């Protein structure tokens, strides 16, 4: 693997990891940290927002899979 290819792989992985970090923070702060099981209104809002945050989680999961696959392929090429 050439130096240029390695830089591209690292750049792509870093970009994806930035996306993962953002999505994880968004889901944690705007969904889970707002939930308070002692308040009945929180139950309806968590249900109301469920589809949106399920979609965000799927995007996050896809990003994790992509980075993992990219790193595994790179490791194979380096060994």
mmCIF file of N, CA and C in Angstrom:
data_model
loop_
_atom_site.group_PDB
_atom_site.id
_atom_site.type_symbol
_atom_site.label_atom_id
_atom_site.label_comp_id
_atom_site.label_asym_id
_atom_site.label_seq_id
_atom_site.Cartn_x
_atom_site.Cartn_y
_atom_site.Cartn_z
ATOM 1 N N UNK A 1 0.852 -1.171 0.000
ATOM 2 C CA UNK A 1 0.000 0.000 0.000
ATOM 3 C C UNK A 1 0.897 1.234 0.000
ATOM 4 N N UNK A 2 0.624 2.128 -0.905
ATOM 5 C CA UNK A 2 1.461 3.320 -1.009
ATOM 6 C C UNK A 2 1.136 4.317 0.094
ATOM 7 N N UNK A 3 2.037 5.256 0.263
ATOM 8 C CA UNK A 3 1.877 6.290 1.280
ATOM 9 C C UNK A 3 0.624 7.131 1.022
ATOM 10 N N UNK A 4 0.355 7.402 -0.260
ATOM 11 C CA UNK A 4 -0.829 8.194 -0.624
ATOM 12 C C UNK A 4 -2.100 7.424 -0.283
ATOM 13 N N UNK A 5 -2.134 6.130 -0.605
ATOM 14 C CA UNK A 5 -3.303 5.308 -0.284
ATOM 15 C C UNK A 5 -3.531 5.248 1.220
ATOM 16 N N UNK A 6 -2.450 5.109 1.972
ATOM 17 C CA UNK A 6 -2.557 5.043 3.422
ATOM 18 C C UNK A 6 -3.122 6.359 3.976
ATOM 19 N N UNK A 7 -2.681 7.469 3.429
ATOM 20 C CA UNK A 7 -3.209 8.775 3.872
ATOM 21 C C UNK A 7 -4.693 8.893 3.556
ATOM 22 N N UNK A 8 -5.089 8.390 2.398
ATOM 23 C CA UNK A 8 -6.506 8.410 2.025
ATOM 24 C C UNK A 8 -7.337 7.573 2.990
ATOM 25 N N UNK A 9 -6.841 6.398 3.325
ATOM 26 C CA UNK A 9 -7.546 5.507 4.251
ATOM 27 C C UNK A 9 -7.675 6.165 5.624
ATOM 28 N N UNK A 10 -6.587 6.724 6.108
ATOM 29 C CA UNK A 10 -6.615 7.381 7.421
ATOM 30 C C UNK A 10 -7.551 8.583 7.393
ATOM 31 N N UNK A 11 -7.514 9.346 6.322
ATOM 32 C CA UNK A 11 -8.404 10.507 6.195
ATOM 33 C C UNK A 11 -9.866 10.105 6.181
ATOM 34 N N UNK A 12 -10.182 9.063 5.426
ATOM 35 C CA UNK A 12 -11.562 8.579 5.353
ATOM 36 C C UNK A 12 -12.012 8.036 6.708
ATOM 37 N N UNK A 13 -11.154 7.263 7.361
ATOM 38 C CA UNK A 13 -11.502 6.712 8.671
ATOM 39 C C UNK A 13 -11.709 7.837 9.686
ATOM 40 N N UNK A 14 -10.852 8.845 9.664
ATOM 41 C CA UNK A 14 -10.982 9.972 10.590
ATOM 42 C C UNK A 14 -12.282 10.732 10.347
ATOM 43 N N UNK A 15 -12.643 10.903 9.092
ATOM 44 C CA UNK A 15 -13.894 11.588 8.759
ATOM 45 C C UNK A 15 -15.094 10.799 9.269
ATOM 46 N N UNK A 16 -15.089 9.505 9.023
ATOM 47 C CA UNK A 16 -16.187 8.646 9.502
ATOM 48 C C UNK A 16 -16.258 8.643 11.025
ATOM 49 N N UNK A 17 -15.104 8.604 11.682
ATOM 50 C CA UNK A 17 -15.083 8.628 13.150
ATOM 51 C C UNK A 17 -15.641 9.947 13.678
ATOM 52 N N UNK A 18 -15.404 11.034 12.972
ATOM 53 C CA UNK A 18 -16.006 12.316 13.344
ATOM 54 C C UNK A 18 -17.522 12.258 13.254
ATOM 55 N N UNK A 19 -18.032 11.621 12.193
ATOM 56 C CA UNK A 19 -19.480 11.429 12.046
ATOM 57 C C UNK A 19 -20.034 10.587 13.192
ATOM 58 N N UNK A 20 -19.314 9.526 13.519
ATOM 59 C CA UNK A 20 -19.735 8.635 14.608
ATOM 60 C C UNK A 20 -19.797 9.402 15.924
ATOM 61 N N UNK A 21 -18.767 10.185 16.187
ATOM 62 C CA UNK A 21 -18.713 10.971 17.424
ATOM 63 C C UNK A 21 -19.894 11.939 17.503
ATOM 64 N N UNK A 22 -20.175 12.632 16.402
ATOM 65 C CA UNK A 22 -21.290 13.575 16.374
ATOM 66 C C UNK A 22 -22.627 12.878 16.613
ATOM 67 N N UNK A 23 -22.852 11.780 15.886
ATOM 68 C CA UNK A 23 -24.121 11.064 16.026
ATOM 69 C C UNK A 23 -24.300 10.491 17.429
ATOM 70 N N UNK A 24 -23.242 9.942 17.999
ATOM 71 C CA UNK A 24 -23.327 9.393 19.355
ATOM 72 C C UNK A 24 -23.682 10.492 20.353
ATOM 73 N N UNK A 25 -23.062 11.645 20.203
ATOM 74 C CA UNK A 25 -23.353 12.767 21.099
ATOM 75 C C UNK A 25 -24.792 13.245 20.920
ATOM 76 N N UNK A 26 -25.230 13.354 19.684
ATOM 77 C CA UNK A 26 -26.593 13.790 19.392
ATOM 78 C C UNK A 26 -27.622 12.841 20.015
ATOM 79 N N UNK A 27 -27.429 11.552 19.816
ATOM 80 C CA UNK A 27 -28.363 10.561 20.355
ATOM 81 C C UNK A 27 -28.349 10.582 21.875
ATOM 82 N N UNK A 28 -27.168 10.639 22.455
ATOM 83 C CA UNK A 28 -27.046 10.629 23.916
ATOM 84 C C UNK A 28 -27.683 11.879 24.527
ATOM 85 N N UNK A 29 -27.286 13.057 24.047
ATOM 86 C CA UNK A 29 -27.740 14.304 24.671
ATOM 87 C C UNK A 29 -29.189 14.636 24.364
ATOM 88 N N UNK A 30 -29.608 14.424 23.130
ATOM 89 C CA UNK A 30 -30.944 14.858 22.723
ATOM 90 C C UNK A 30 -32.026 13.795 22.884
ATOM 91 N N UNK A 31 -31.624 12.583 23.209
ATOM 92 C CA UNK A 31 -32.624 11.529 23.362
ATOM 93 C C UNK A 31 -32.546 10.898 24.738
ATOM 94 N N UNK A 32 -31.448 10.272 25.051
ATOM 95 C CA UNK A 32 -31.366 9.521 26.300
ATOM 96 C C UNK A 32 -31.235 10.400 27.538
ATOM 97 N N UNK A 33 -30.453 11.456 27.483
ATOM 98 C CA UNK A 33 -30.273 12.297 28.671
ATOM 99 C C UNK A 33 -31.519 13.110 29.008
ATOM 100 N N UNK A 34 -32.402 13.303 28.050
ATOM 101 C CA UNK A 34 -33.636 14.049 28.308
ATOM 102 C C UNK A 34 -34.723 13.181 28.927
ATOM 103 N N UNK A 35 -34.549 11.875 28.863
ATOM 104 C CA UNK A 35 -35.568 10.955 29.365
ATOM 105 C C UNK A 35 -35.509 10.855 30.875
ATOM 106 N N UNK A 36 -36.649 11.067 31.514
ATOM 107 C CA UNK A 36 -36.776 10.955 32.964
ATOM 108 C C UNK A 36 -37.997 10.075 33.241
ATOM 109 N N UNK A 37 -37.757 8.870 33.708
ATOM 110 C CA UNK A 37 -38.851 7.906 33.890
ATOM 111 C C UNK A 37 -39.850 8.346 34.965
ATOM 112 N N UNK A 38 -39.509 9.348 35.753
ATOM 113 C CA UNK A 38 -40.415 9.848 36.792
ATOM 114 C C UNK A 38 -41.473 10.797 36.225
ATOM 115 N N UNK A 39 -41.274 11.278 35.009
ATOM 116 C CA UNK A 39 -42.213 12.231 34.399
ATOM 117 C C UNK A 39 -42.997 11.540 33.285
ATOM 118 N N UNK A 40 -44.313 11.498 33.418
ATOM 119 C CA UNK A 40 -45.132 10.840 32.389
ATOM 120 C C UNK A 40 -44.995 11.477 31.004
ATOM 121 N N UNK A 41 -44.742 12.777 30.946
ATOM 122 C CA UNK A 41 -44.612 13.430 29.640
ATOM 123 C C UNK A 41 -43.371 12.955 28.894
ATOM 124 N N UNK A 42 -42.355 12.536 29.629
ATOM 125 C CA UNK A 42 -41.133 12.035 28.982
ATOM 126 C C UNK A 42 -41.406 10.741 28.231
ATOM 127 N N UNK A 43 -42.309 9.940 28.751
ATOM 128 C CA UNK A 43 -42.632 8.682 28.079
ATOM 129 C C UNK A 43 -43.191 8.946 26.690
ATOM 130 N N UNK A 44 -44.083 9.918 26.577
ATOM 131 C CA UNK A 44 -44.667 10.201 25.259
ATOM 132 C C UNK A 44 -43.647 10.839 24.328
ATOM 133 N N UNK A 45 -42.766 11.669 24.865
ATOM 134 C CA UNK A 45 -41.778 12.296 23.983
ATOM 135 C C UNK A 45 -40.721 11.302 23.510
ATOM 136 N N UNK A 46 -40.353 10.346 24.346
ATOM 137 C CA UNK A 46 -39.372 9.348 23.898
ATOM 138 C C UNK A 46 -39.986 8.454 22.825
ATOM 139 N N UNK A 47 -41.261 8.166 22.948
ATOM 140 C CA UNK A 47 -41.947 7.376 21.922
ATOM 141 C C UNK A 47 -42.074 8.197 20.638
ATOM 142 N N UNK A 48 -42.402 9.471 20.792
ATOM 143 C CA UNK A 48 -42.569 10.359 19.636
ATOM 144 C C UNK A 48 -41.266 10.499 18.844
ATOM 145 N N UNK A 49 -40.146 10.574 19.511
ATOM 146 C CA UNK A 49 -38.845 10.773 18.873
ATOM 147 C C UNK A 49 -38.152 9.461 18.466
ATOM 148 N N UNK A 50 -38.762 8.332 18.800
ATOM 149 C CA UNK A 50 -38.127 7.035 18.582
ATOM 150 C C UNK A 50 -37.705 6.814 17.130
ATOM 151 N N UNK A 51 -38.565 7.073 16.167
ATOM 152 C CA UNK A 51 -38.240 6.821 14.761
ATOM 153 C C UNK A 51 -37.055 7.664 14.301
ATOM 154 N N UNK A 52 -37.022 8.913 14.719
ATOM 155 C CA UNK A 52 -35.923 9.797 14.322
ATOM 156 C C UNK A 52 -34.583 9.270 14.849
ATOM 157 N N UNK A 53 -34.561 8.923 16.114
ATOM 158 C CA UNK A 53 -33.310 8.486 16.717
ATOM 159 C C UNK A 53 -32.940 7.058 16.320
ATOM 160 N N UNK A 54 -33.922 6.266 15.940
ATOM 161 C CA UNK A 54 -33.628 4.950 15.373
ATOM 162 C C UNK A 54 -32.901 5.130 14.046
ATOM 163 N N UNK A 55 -33.351 6.069 13.249
ATOM 164 C CA UNK A 55 -32.689 6.356 11.973
ATOM 165 C C UNK A 55 -31.272 6.862 12.191
ATOM 166 N N UNK A 56 -31.087 7.759 13.142
ATOM 167 C CA UNK A 56 -29.747 8.265 13.440
ATOM 168 C C UNK A 56 -28.838 7.136 13.925
ATOM 169 N N UNK A 57 -29.380 6.241 14.736
ATOM 170 C CA UNK A 57 -28.574 5.120 15.211
ATOM 171 C C UNK A 57 -28.173 4.202 14.059
ATOM 172 N N UNK A 58 -29.067 3.984 13.125
ATOM 173 C CA UNK A 58 -28.729 3.136 11.973
ATOM 174 C C UNK A 58 -27.597 3.758 11.153
ATOM 175 N N UNK A 59 -27.623 5.072 10.990
ATOM 176 C CA UNK A 59 -26.542 5.761 10.290
ATOM 177 C C UNK A 59 -25.241 5.584 11.062
ATOM 178 N N UNK A 60 -25.291 5.748 12.378
ATOM 179 C CA UNK A 60 -24.119 5.562 13.229
ATOM 180 C C UNK A 60 -23.582 4.137 13.091
ATOM 181 N N UNK A 61 -24.456 3.185 13.130
ATOM 182 C CA UNK A 61 -24.063 1.781 13.005
ATOM 183 C C UNK A 61 -23.409 1.504 11.657
ATOM 184 N N UNK A 62 -23.957 2.079 10.594
ATOM 185 C CA UNK A 62 -23.360 1.922 9.264
ATOM 186 C C UNK A 62 -21.959 2.524 9.217
ATOM 187 N N UNK A 63 -21.781 3.678 9.859
ATOM 188 C CA UNK A 63 -20.458 4.317 9.898
ATOM 189 C C UNK A 63 -19.458 3.451 10.645
ATOM 190 N N UNK A 64 -19.868 2.868 11.756
ATOM 191 C CA UNK A 64 -18.974 1.982 12.516
ATOM 192 C C UNK A 64 -18.585 0.784 11.658
ATOM 193 N N UNK A 65 -19.555 0.200 10.982
ATOM 194 C CA UNK A 65 -19.279 -0.942 10.101
ATOM 195 C C UNK A 65 -18.310 -0.555 8.988
ATOM 196 N N UNK A 66 -18.520 0.614 8.381
ATOM 197 C CA UNK A 66 -17.652 1.068 7.296
ATOM 198 C C UNK A 66 -16.212 1.261 7.760
ATOM 199 N N UNK A 67 -16.034 1.899 8.913
ATOM 200 C CA UNK A 67 -14.690 2.132 9.441
ATOM 201 C C UNK A 67 -14.031 0.805 9.801
ATOM 202 N N UNK A 68 -14.775 -0.077 10.421
ATOM 203 C CA UNK A 68 -14.238 -1.385 10.783
ATOM 204 C C UNK A 68 -13.792 -2.149 9.549
ATOM 205 N N UNK A 69 -14.623 -2.170 8.525
ATOM 206 C CA UNK A 69 -14.298 -2.868 7.285
ATOM 207 C C UNK A 69 -13.079 -2.231 6.612
ATOM 208 N N UNK A 70 -13.027 -0.919 6.575
ATOM 209 C CA UNK A 70 -11.903 -0.212 5.974
ATOM 210 C C UNK A 70 -10.596 -0.536 6.686
ATOM 211 N N UNK A 71 -10.631 -0.539 8.009
ATOM 212 C CA UNK A 71 -9.429 -0.840 8.782
ATOM 213 C C UNK A 71 -9.003 -2.300 8.622
ATOM 214 N N UNK A 72 -9.951 -3.208 8.575
ATOM 215 C CA UNK A 72 -9.617 -4.616 8.375
ATOM 216 C C UNK A 72 -8.992 -4.859 7.000
ATOM 217 N N UNK A 73 -9.559 -4.241 5.979
ATOM 218 C CA UNK A 73 -9.009 -4.377 4.630
ATOM 219 C C UNK A 73 -7.611 -3.794 4.562
ATOM 220 N N UNK A 74 -7.400 -2.663 5.200
ATOM 221 C CA UNK A 74 -6.085 -2.029 5.228
ATOM 222 C C UNK A 74 -5.083 -2.896 5.960
ATOM 223 N N UNK A 75 -5.512 -3.477 7.065
ATOM 224 C CA UNK A 75 -4.626 -4.363 7.829
ATOM 225 C C UNK A 75 -4.202 -5.562 6.983
ATOM 226 N N UNK A 76 -5.137 -6.140 6.238
ATOM 227 C CA UNK A 76 -4.815 -7.275 5.376
ATOM 228 C C UNK A 76 -3.785 -6.880 4.326
ATOM 229 N N UNK A 77 -3.917 -5.697 3.768
ATOM 230 C CA UNK A 77 -2.991 -5.244 2.736
ATOM 231 C C UNK A 77 -1.612 -4.963 3.313
ATOM 232 N N UNK A 78 -1.550 -4.587 4.571
ATOM 233 C CA UNK A 78 -0.272 -4.257 5.185
ATOM 234 C C UNK A 78 0.481 -5.492 5.667
ATOM 235 N N UNK A 79 -0.233 -6.599 5.860
ATOM 236 C CA UNK A 79 0.440 -7.815 6.374
ATOM 237 C C UNK A 79 0.669 -8.833 5.276
#
